[in-house]
Every structure is written in structure tokens, then in C-alpha cells.
Amino acid sequence: MVVTRPLLGAPLAAEIMAAVHERVEAGRTAGRPTPCLVSLYRQIPGSPFVFYARQQEKAARQVGIEFRGEIIPPEMDRVALAARLRELERARDVHAVLMEHPLPSELDFDGAVAELGVEKDTDGVGRANLGRLAIQRPVQIPAVALAAVKTLRHYGYEIGGSRVAVVGRSPTVGLPLAVLLASKGEWGNATVTLVHSRSSNLRGLLAEQSIIVPCVGKPGLLDRSVVPEGAVIIDIGLSSVPDPSRPAGHRAAGDADMASLEGWASALTPVPGGVGPVTVAQLMANVVHGWELLEPAKRG
Ligand code: NAP
């Protein structure tokens, strides 16, 4: 029987956070102003946006980044939202802007984020950043995609030359990850299979893969009936499932069925505690990257 290695996110997240903190300190010493992240989100009952904003605020505070949470009011339309992002793009004291998604289609996520320059589009989900990633001249790369590849690297898995399946092709998660993995850059050179809701024969598509990265949002989608024995699973999926044994009545779940894959997959990122904390840390690294580009050092 295979012994499944748990790929915990905390050690890598701590490493990234320590490096970010050092860069913030060095930048401040060199005369840069405090980096500032603005996170825009809707306040919908039952949605995880408020929780995400709290996590970001806590991480930002740890590394010396100013955090401003901004609620998108229910009456705000696409014109007003785009205007707000234009304002934030012009604001000299703001270095990073994050817009939580999904947004209702009438708010036009893509059109709103397009108001941001590549440096301030801190999660790299605007069309300019995605286009730059596609031509292999990235500025900001989606934090979750970097979290997935950094987790592999941290635990010693070779990406170059490996066969990797990305399950899910959204423009903010699966697609940029697949592009990154297939690119010639330092996080790439994999042979990538991109699986989506119209793909048929999931088991057949995954059969030859050594690494599988689900990013779908369907708990239990991957179990040992479709995953080849010995595969490494980097589980990006994050859903809330009912669990009467928990005080909250629910718990977080990934796309991988952990119980089924234990003793079958060679390694697995748990949910919670896997890719999530690394993504938050990487988001802070993206903030600092944009800040360094926007604020040339004055001394040093
Ligand atoms: P999304 O926009 O809903 O995209 C889901 C993708 O999954 C789509 O491309 C869809 O295919 C595909 N899909 C749906 N059913 C499928 C099936 N049966 N087989 C194969 N593919 C299927 O979601 P998202 O924004 O990309 O997020 C995906 C997941 O990642 C969510 O659970 C989200 O919470 C999580 N997430 C986690 C983090 C983190 O830090 N851990 C960060 C961001 C997102 P079509 O394109 O054909 O519709």
C-alpha cells in the first residue's frame, strides 16, 4: 500500500511570509512608503468573502502591509465599480488592489479589473496580466497558481518534464495555472492536460498523469476510481460542506476525496491547511512585487 504524504501549507507559507517581511523592511529602509493593499468584496450572507478579507488583513499586518477592506455596496453597478477601480489605480498611496470573485455577471469582473495597471492587479487576473503570462512575460501571476507550483517545488517534486493534469479552466484559476505549468519559465516545462466540464473519460485522461491539480469546487470529484495510484494531488478546490459534528455545522472540503485517496495517492495537500495558507502568503508577495515596481527606492 502507498503511504500518502501530507503536503502541509504552513511551512512554505511561513517561508514566503518571512521573505515578504524582509522585503518590506528593506524597502521601507530604502525610503519607500508603506505598501497598501485594498481588497474589495461583497458582503453576502454565507459567502466566504468576509473570512478571506480577515485572513488577508491578518497576513498583511504580520508583514507590514497596510490593509484596507472595502465592501462593494449592493447598489453599486458596473459603471460605478469600474470608476472606483480607476480611482484606486490613480491613488498614489495604494499599491495593490484585489477584487474577490465570483461577481455577478452584471458587475463585469473582467471589465472592472481591466481598469487596473499590471502592477496593481495584484492577483494577476486582469486581461493584461493574463495576456502577459501567455506570452511568457508575466508581471503579476495569480497567487493560487504560484501557490500550487511552489508547493510542488517546496516538497521536491519536479515540474519540468512531468505530466500534469489541471482539472478546471476558469480564467482566474485553472487556465492561468495550466499556462504557467506549460510555459518555458521556471515554474513550467510540464506537459499539461487541461480538463473541464465538457471533457469525457476523466479516468482515461488522468491515467498517465503524475501530478493532478483539481480546481473545480466539487467535493469528492477525485477519488481512487479516477486517480492513478501514486499520483501527487495538489488540491485547489475549496467548498463548504454540511457537517453536523462541527459547531458551525459545516467544514471546508477540497475536490479530492481524502478518505478514498489516503493510501492510494503518493502525496496530497489537505483541505484545509494545504494550498490555502500558501495562497494568502503568495498574495502578500504579489503585493510587495507590485509595490517594488511602483515605488522606486529613494535611498540605498
Ligand atoms: P469556477 O469559475 O466555478 O470554475 C470551475 C471550473 O471547473 C470550470 O472550468 C468548469 O468547467 C470546471 N468543472 C466543473 N465541473 C467539472 C467536472 N465535473 N469535471 C471537470 N471540470 C469541471 O471556479 P474557480 O473560481 O476557478 O475556483 C475553482 C475552485 O478553486 C473553487 O472551489 C474555489 O473555491 C477554489 N479556489 C481556491 C483557492 C485557494 O486558495 N485554495 C483560490 C481560488 C479558488 P467549464 O469551464 O467547462 O465550466
Short mmCIF file of C-alpha atoms and ligand atoms in Angstrom, two decimals:
data_model
loop_
_atom_site.label_atom_id
_atom_site.label_comp_id
_atom_site.label_asym_id
_atom_site.label_seq_id
_atom_site.Cartn_x
_atom_site.Cartn_y
_atom_site.Cartn_z
CA MET A 1 0.00 0.00 0.00
CA VAL A 2 1.18 3.52 -0.79
CA VAL A 3 1.86 5.79 2.19
CA THR A 4 0.25 9.13 1.36
CA ARG A 5 2.45 12.10 2.22
CA PRO A 6 0.50 15.11 3.55
CA LEU A 7 1.78 18.27 1.87
CA LEU A 8 1.06 20.88 4.54
CA GLY A 9 0.97 24.51 3.50
CA ALA A 10 2.09 26.09 6.78
CA PRO A 11 5.90 25.64 6.47
CA LEU A 12 6.01 27.10 2.95
CA ALA A 13 3.57 29.89 3.86
CA ALA A 14 5.84 30.83 6.80
CA GLU A 15 8.87 30.89 4.49
CA ILE A 16 7.13 33.15 1.97
CA MET A 17 5.84 35.45 4.73
CA ALA A 18 9.33 35.78 6.26
CA ALA A 19 10.80 36.71 2.85
CA VAL A 20 7.99 39.24 2.24
CA HIS A 21 8.53 40.80 5.66
CA GLU A 22 12.22 41.22 4.90
CA ARG A 23 11.45 42.89 1.55
CA VAL A 24 9.01 45.28 3.21
CA GLU A 25 11.60 46.22 5.84
CA ALA A 26 14.32 46.67 3.20
CA GLY A 27 12.01 48.78 1.03
CA ARG A 28 10.99 50.98 3.96
CA THR A 29 14.66 51.47 4.86
CA ALA A 30 15.28 52.45 1.24
CA GLY A 31 12.62 55.17 1.54
CA ARG A 32 9.55 53.51 0.08
CA PRO A 33 6.19 54.31 1.71
CA THR A 34 4.24 51.54 3.46
CA PRO A 35 2.77 49.11 0.91
CA CYS A 36 -1.02 49.22 0.84
CA LEU A 37 -3.47 46.55 -0.31
CA VAL A 38 -7.13 47.35 -0.97
CA SER A 39 -9.42 44.32 -1.03
CA LEU A 40 -12.92 44.81 -2.45
CA TYR A 41 -15.61 42.31 -1.65
CA ARG A 42 -19.35 41.89 -1.43
CA GLN A 43 -20.93 41.18 1.94
CA ILE A 44 -23.19 38.24 1.14
CA PRO A 45 -24.53 36.06 3.97
CA GLY A 46 -22.89 32.64 3.84
CA SER A 47 -20.16 33.67 1.39
CA PRO A 48 -16.52 33.27 2.43
CA PHE A 49 -15.53 36.80 1.32
CA VAL A 50 -15.53 38.31 4.81
CA PHE A 51 -13.44 35.38 6.08
CA TYR A 52 -10.94 35.81 3.19
CA ALA A 53 -10.67 39.53 3.93
CA ARG A 54 -9.92 38.78 7.60
CA GLN A 55 -7.23 36.29 6.60
CA GLN A 56 -5.68 38.84 4.26
CA GLU A 57 -5.79 41.54 6.92
CA LYS A 58 -4.05 39.28 9.43
CA ALA A 59 -1.36 38.27 6.94
CA ALA A 60 -0.83 41.87 5.81
CA ARG A 61 -0.39 43.03 9.40
CA GLN A 62 2.21 40.32 10.02
CA VAL A 63 4.45 41.52 7.19
CA GLY A 64 3.96 45.28 7.48
CA ILE A 65 1.45 45.82 4.67
CA GLU A 66 -1.42 48.25 5.25
CA PHE A 67 -4.75 46.52 4.54
CA ARG A 68 -7.97 48.30 3.59
CA GLY A 69 -11.10 46.22 3.17
CA GLU A 70 -13.79 47.84 1.06
CA ILE A 71 -17.32 46.49 0.82
CA ILE A 72 -18.94 46.68 -2.61
CA PRO A 73 -22.42 48.02 -1.73
CA PRO A 74 -25.40 46.14 -3.20
CA GLU A 75 -26.49 49.21 -5.18
CA MET A 76 -23.14 49.61 -6.95
CA ASP A 77 -23.40 48.95 -10.70
CA ARG A 78 -20.69 48.07 -13.21
CA VAL A 79 -20.07 51.71 -14.15
CA ALA A 80 -19.57 52.75 -10.53
CA LEU A 81 -17.39 49.72 -9.81
CA ALA A 82 -15.17 50.42 -12.81
CA ALA A 83 -14.96 54.07 -11.74
CA ARG A 84 -13.91 53.01 -8.22
CA LEU A 85 -11.15 50.79 -9.64
CA ARG A 86 -9.97 53.66 -11.89
CA GLU A 87 -9.75 55.82 -8.76
CA LEU A 88 -7.76 53.16 -6.92
CA GLU A 89 -5.46 52.80 -9.92
CA ARG A 90 -4.73 56.53 -9.71
CA ALA A 91 -4.32 56.61 -5.90
CA ARG A 92 -0.62 57.07 -5.15
CA ASP A 93 -0.92 55.54 -1.67
CA VAL A 94 -2.45 52.28 -2.94
CA HIS A 95 -0.12 49.66 -4.41
CA ALA A 96 -2.33 46.61 -4.79
CA VAL A 97 -6.00 46.01 -5.50
CA LEU A 98 -7.76 42.70 -5.11
CA MET A 99 -11.33 42.08 -6.12
CA GLU A 100 -12.90 38.98 -4.64
CA HIS A 101 -14.81 36.88 -7.12
CA PRO A 102 -17.11 35.48 -8.36
CA LEU A 103 -19.02 38.69 -9.00
CA PRO A 104 -22.49 38.68 -10.57
CA SER A 105 -22.04 38.95 -14.35
CA GLU A 106 -23.76 42.35 -14.41
CA LEU A 107 -20.84 43.78 -12.41
CA ASP A 108 -18.43 42.64 -15.17
CA PHE A 109 -15.41 41.38 -13.24
CA ASP A 110 -13.15 41.36 -16.28
CA GLY A 111 -14.12 44.88 -17.35
CA ALA A 112 -13.62 46.25 -13.84
CA VAL A 113 -10.21 44.64 -13.29
CA ALA A 114 -9.12 45.92 -16.70
CA GLU A 115 -9.08 49.39 -15.10
CA LEU A 116 -6.02 48.34 -13.09
CA GLY A 117 -2.47 48.54 -14.32
CA VAL A 118 -0.50 45.30 -14.33
CA GLU A 119 1.35 46.18 -11.12
CA LYS A 120 -1.78 46.94 -9.03
CA ASP A 121 -3.76 43.98 -10.39
CA THR A 122 -2.19 42.08 -7.54
CA ASP A 123 -3.79 38.70 -8.21
CA GLY A 124 -2.82 38.81 -11.89
CA VAL A 125 -6.35 38.14 -13.10
CA GLY A 126 -6.80 41.13 -15.40
CA ARG A 127 -6.58 40.65 -19.15
CA ALA A 128 -3.24 42.46 -19.40
CA ASN A 129 -1.60 40.22 -16.80
CA LEU A 130 -3.15 37.05 -18.23
CA GLY A 131 -2.01 38.05 -21.72
CA ARG A 132 1.50 38.72 -20.44
CA LEU A 133 1.55 35.34 -18.74
CA ALA A 134 0.51 33.73 -22.04
CA ILE A 135 3.40 35.36 -23.93
CA GLN A 136 5.76 34.44 -21.09
CA ARG A 137 6.45 37.97 -19.92
CA PRO A 138 4.47 37.93 -16.67
CA VAL A 139 4.20 40.81 -14.22
CA GLN A 140 1.67 39.50 -11.68
CA ILE A 141 0.80 35.79 -11.70
CA PRO A 142 -2.38 34.60 -9.88
CA ALA A 143 -1.39 33.80 -6.29
CA VAL A 144 -3.20 30.47 -6.25
CA ALA A 145 -1.34 29.28 -9.36
CA LEU A 146 2.01 30.25 -7.82
CA ALA A 147 0.97 28.60 -4.56
CA ALA A 148 0.36 25.32 -6.40
CA VAL A 149 3.71 25.28 -8.21
CA LYS A 150 5.64 26.49 -5.16
CA THR A 151 4.08 23.73 -3.08
CA LEU A 152 5.33 21.17 -5.59
CA ARG A 153 8.82 22.71 -5.60
CA HIS A 154 8.89 23.01 -1.79
CA TYR A 155 8.22 19.30 -1.39
CA GLY A 156 10.78 18.36 -4.02
CA TYR A 157 8.54 17.41 -6.94
CA GLU A 158 9.92 18.13 -10.39
CA ILE A 159 7.55 20.10 -12.64
CA GLY A 160 9.67 20.24 -15.81
CA GLY A 161 9.09 17.14 -17.89
CA SER A 162 6.25 15.89 -15.68
CA ARG A 163 2.77 15.09 -16.90
CA VAL A 164 0.37 17.36 -15.05
CA ALA A 165 -3.42 17.50 -15.30
CA VAL A 166 -5.20 20.69 -14.28
CA VAL A 167 -8.89 20.00 -13.69
CA GLY A 168 -10.86 23.25 -14.16
CA ARG A 169 -10.23 26.02 -16.69
CA SER A 170 -11.62 29.22 -15.16
CA PRO A 171 -9.77 32.34 -16.37
CA THR A 172 -8.77 33.17 -12.79
CA VAL A 173 -7.56 29.77 -11.54
CA GLY A 174 -7.29 26.71 -13.81
CA LEU A 175 -6.40 28.39 -17.08
CA PRO A 176 -3.55 30.61 -15.79
CA LEU A 177 -2.20 27.64 -13.82
CA ALA A 178 -2.19 25.48 -16.94
CA VAL A 179 -0.43 28.26 -18.89
CA LEU A 180 2.15 28.67 -16.13
CA LEU A 181 2.85 24.94 -15.97
CA ALA A 182 3.20 24.73 -19.75
CA SER A 183 5.37 27.84 -20.05
CA LYS A 184 9.11 27.79 -20.58
CA GLY A 185 9.63 29.71 -17.34
CA GLU A 186 10.97 28.49 -14.01
CA TRP A 187 7.58 27.11 -12.94
CA GLY A 188 6.84 25.38 -16.21
CA ASN A 189 8.00 22.91 -18.82
CA ALA A 190 5.39 20.37 -17.79
CA THR A 191 3.26 18.51 -20.31
CA VAL A 192 -0.19 19.77 -19.40
CA THR A 193 -3.64 18.25 -19.85
CA LEU A 194 -6.44 20.74 -19.19
CA VAL A 195 -9.66 19.02 -18.11
CA HIS A 196 -13.04 20.77 -17.88
CA SER A 197 -16.75 20.10 -17.58
CA ARG A 198 -17.05 19.06 -21.22
CA SER A 199 -14.16 16.59 -21.07
CA SER A 200 -15.17 12.96 -21.27
CA ASN A 201 -13.50 9.95 -19.68
CA LEU A 202 -11.91 11.60 -16.63
CA ARG A 203 -10.28 8.33 -15.57
CA GLY A 204 -8.69 7.87 -19.00
CA LEU A 205 -7.45 11.48 -19.09
CA LEU A 206 -5.83 11.17 -15.66
CA ALA A 207 -4.40 7.70 -16.19
CA GLU A 208 -0.90 8.79 -17.27
CA GLN A 209 -0.57 11.84 -15.00
CA SER A 210 1.97 12.04 -12.23
CA ILE A 211 0.59 15.30 -10.80
CA ILE A 212 -3.11 16.28 -10.68
CA VAL A 213 -4.32 19.74 -9.68
CA PRO A 214 -8.10 19.93 -9.24
CA CYS A 215 -9.59 23.43 -9.18
CA VAL A 216 -13.28 22.84 -9.66
CA GLY A 217 -15.21 23.29 -6.40
CA LYS A 218 -16.87 19.85 -6.40
CA PRO A 219 -16.06 17.93 -3.24
CA GLY A 220 -15.28 14.28 -3.88
CA LEU A 221 -14.75 14.74 -7.65
CA LEU A 222 -11.42 12.92 -7.44
CA ASP A 223 -11.27 9.55 -5.75
CA ARG A 224 -9.35 6.36 -6.42
CA SER A 225 -11.76 5.35 -9.18
CA VAL A 226 -10.31 8.12 -11.40
CA VAL A 227 -6.90 8.96 -9.90
CA PRO A 228 -3.98 6.69 -10.88
CA GLU A 229 -2.20 5.04 -7.95
CA GLY A 230 0.84 7.02 -6.80
CA ALA A 231 -0.24 10.41 -8.24
CA VAL A 232 0.55 13.65 -6.40
CA ILE A 233 -2.59 15.73 -5.76
CA ILE A 234 -2.42 19.48 -5.23
CA ASP A 235 -6.00 20.27 -4.25
CA ILE A 236 -7.04 23.84 -5.03
CA GLY A 237 -10.79 23.18 -4.75
CA LEU A 238 -12.42 24.76 -1.75
CA SER A 239 -16.06 24.25 -0.82
CA SER A 240 -18.13 24.30 2.30
CA VAL A 241 -19.91 21.03 3.05
CA PRO A 242 -22.50 20.35 5.77
CA ASP A 243 -21.01 18.68 8.85
CA PRO A 244 -23.34 18.41 11.86
CA SER A 245 -20.39 17.30 14.04
CA ARG A 246 -18.85 20.79 13.77
CA PRO A 247 -20.09 23.70 15.89
CA ALA A 248 -20.54 25.76 12.71
CA GLY A 249 -22.48 22.94 11.06
CA HIS A 250 -20.12 22.83 8.07
CA ARG A 251 -16.48 22.30 7.13
CA ALA A 252 -14.11 23.10 4.29
CA ALA A 253 -13.56 20.43 1.65
CA GLY A 254 -11.38 20.17 -1.44
CA ASP A 255 -12.13 18.40 -4.71
CA ALA A 256 -10.19 15.32 -3.66
CA ASP A 257 -11.87 12.67 -1.55
CA MET A 258 -9.19 12.44 1.11
CA ALA A 259 -10.55 9.27 2.68
CA SER A 260 -10.56 7.46 -0.66
CA LEU A 261 -7.11 8.71 -1.72
CA GLU A 262 -5.36 8.02 1.59
CA GLY A 263 -3.12 5.03 0.91
CA TRP A 264 -3.55 5.49 -2.86
CA ALA A 265 -2.17 8.92 -3.86
CA SER A 266 1.54 9.31 -3.09
CA ALA A 267 1.01 12.85 -1.76
CA LEU A 268 -1.92 15.13 -1.11
CA THR A 269 -2.44 18.70 0.06
CA PRO A 270 -5.10 18.64 2.80
CA VAL A 271 -8.10 20.95 2.78
CA PRO A 272 -7.98 22.99 4.89
CA GLY A 273 -4.27 23.53 5.55
CA GLY A 274 -2.77 22.86 2.13
CA VAL A 275 -2.77 25.32 -0.77
CA GLY A 276 -4.94 27.91 1.07
CA PRO A 277 -2.35 29.34 3.51
CA VAL A 278 0.29 29.37 0.75
CA THR A 279 -2.08 31.36 -1.48
CA VAL A 280 -2.59 34.03 1.19
CA ALA A 281 1.18 34.30 1.74
CA GLN A 282 1.79 34.46 -2.01
CA LEU A 283 -0.79 37.21 -2.31
CA MET A 284 1.32 39.25 0.13
CA ALA A 285 4.37 38.50 -2.04
CA ASN A 286 2.46 39.78 -5.09
CA VAL A 287 1.55 42.97 -3.20
CA VAL A 288 5.20 43.60 -2.43
CA HIS A 289 6.23 42.80 -6.00
CA GLY A 290 3.82 45.44 -7.33
CA TRP A 291 4.93 47.92 -4.65
CA GLU A 292 8.58 47.49 -5.62
CA LEU A 293 7.69 48.14 -9.27
CA LEU A 294 5.53 51.18 -8.47
CA GLU A 295 7.77 52.79 -5.84
CA PRO A 296 11.36 53.14 -6.90
CA ALA A 297 13.65 53.10 -3.86
CA LYS A 298 14.75 56.59 -2.82
CA ARG A 299 17.91 55.62 -0.94
CA GLY A 300 20.20 52.67 -0.57
P1 NAP B 1 -15.23 28.25 -11.40
O1 NAP B 1 -15.09 29.57 -12.06
O2 NAP B 1 -16.56 27.76 -11.00
O3 NAP B 1 -14.56 27.17 -12.38
C1 NAP B 1 -14.70 25.80 -12.16
C2 NAP B 1 -14.07 25.03 -13.31
O4 NAP B 1 -14.29 23.65 -13.09
C3 NAP B 1 -14.67 25.36 -14.69
O5 NAP B 1 -13.63 25.50 -15.62
C4 NAP B 1 -15.52 24.13 -15.00
O6 NAP B 1 -15.55 23.78 -16.37
C5 NAP B 1 -14.76 23.03 -14.28
N1 NAP B 1 -15.62 21.90 -13.97
C6 NAP B 1 -16.86 21.90 -13.44
N2 NAP B 1 -17.31 20.64 -13.30
C7 NAP B 1 -16.35 19.83 -13.73
C8 NAP B 1 -16.20 18.43 -13.83
N3 NAP B 1 -17.17 17.60 -13.43
N4 NAP B 1 -15.04 17.94 -14.33
C9 NAP B 1 -14.04 18.75 -14.73
N5 NAP B 1 -14.12 20.10 -14.65
C10 NAP B 1 -15.25 20.63 -14.16
O7 NAP B 1 -14.33 28.18 -10.08
P2 NAP B 1 -12.90 28.88 -9.79
O8 NAP B 1 -13.09 30.29 -9.41
O9 NAP B 1 -11.96 28.52 -10.87
O10 NAP B 1 -12.49 28.10 -8.47
C11 NAP B 1 -12.31 26.70 -8.50
C12 NAP B 1 -12.14 26.16 -7.10
O11 NAP B 1 -10.93 26.67 -6.56
C13 NAP B 1 -13.25 26.62 -6.13
O12 NAP B 1 -13.53 25.57 -5.24
C14 NAP B 1 -12.61 27.79 -5.39
O13 NAP B 1 -13.16 27.98 -4.11
C15 NAP B 1 -11.19 27.29 -5.31
N6 NAP B 1 -10.16 28.32 -5.08
C16 NAP B 1 -9.28 28.07 -4.11
C17 NAP B 1 -8.28 28.98 -3.83
C18 NAP B 1 -7.30 28.63 -2.75
O14 NAP B 1 -6.54 29.48 -2.31
N7 NAP B 1 -7.26 27.38 -2.31
C19 NAP B 1 -8.18 30.15 -4.57
C20 NAP B 1 -9.08 30.38 -5.61
C21 NAP B 1 -10.08 29.43 -5.87
P3 NAP B 1 -16.22 24.73 -17.50
O15 NAP B 1 -15.20 25.77 -17.80
O16 NAP B 1 -16.43 23.79 -18.63
O17 NAP B 1 -17.48 25.29 -16.90
#
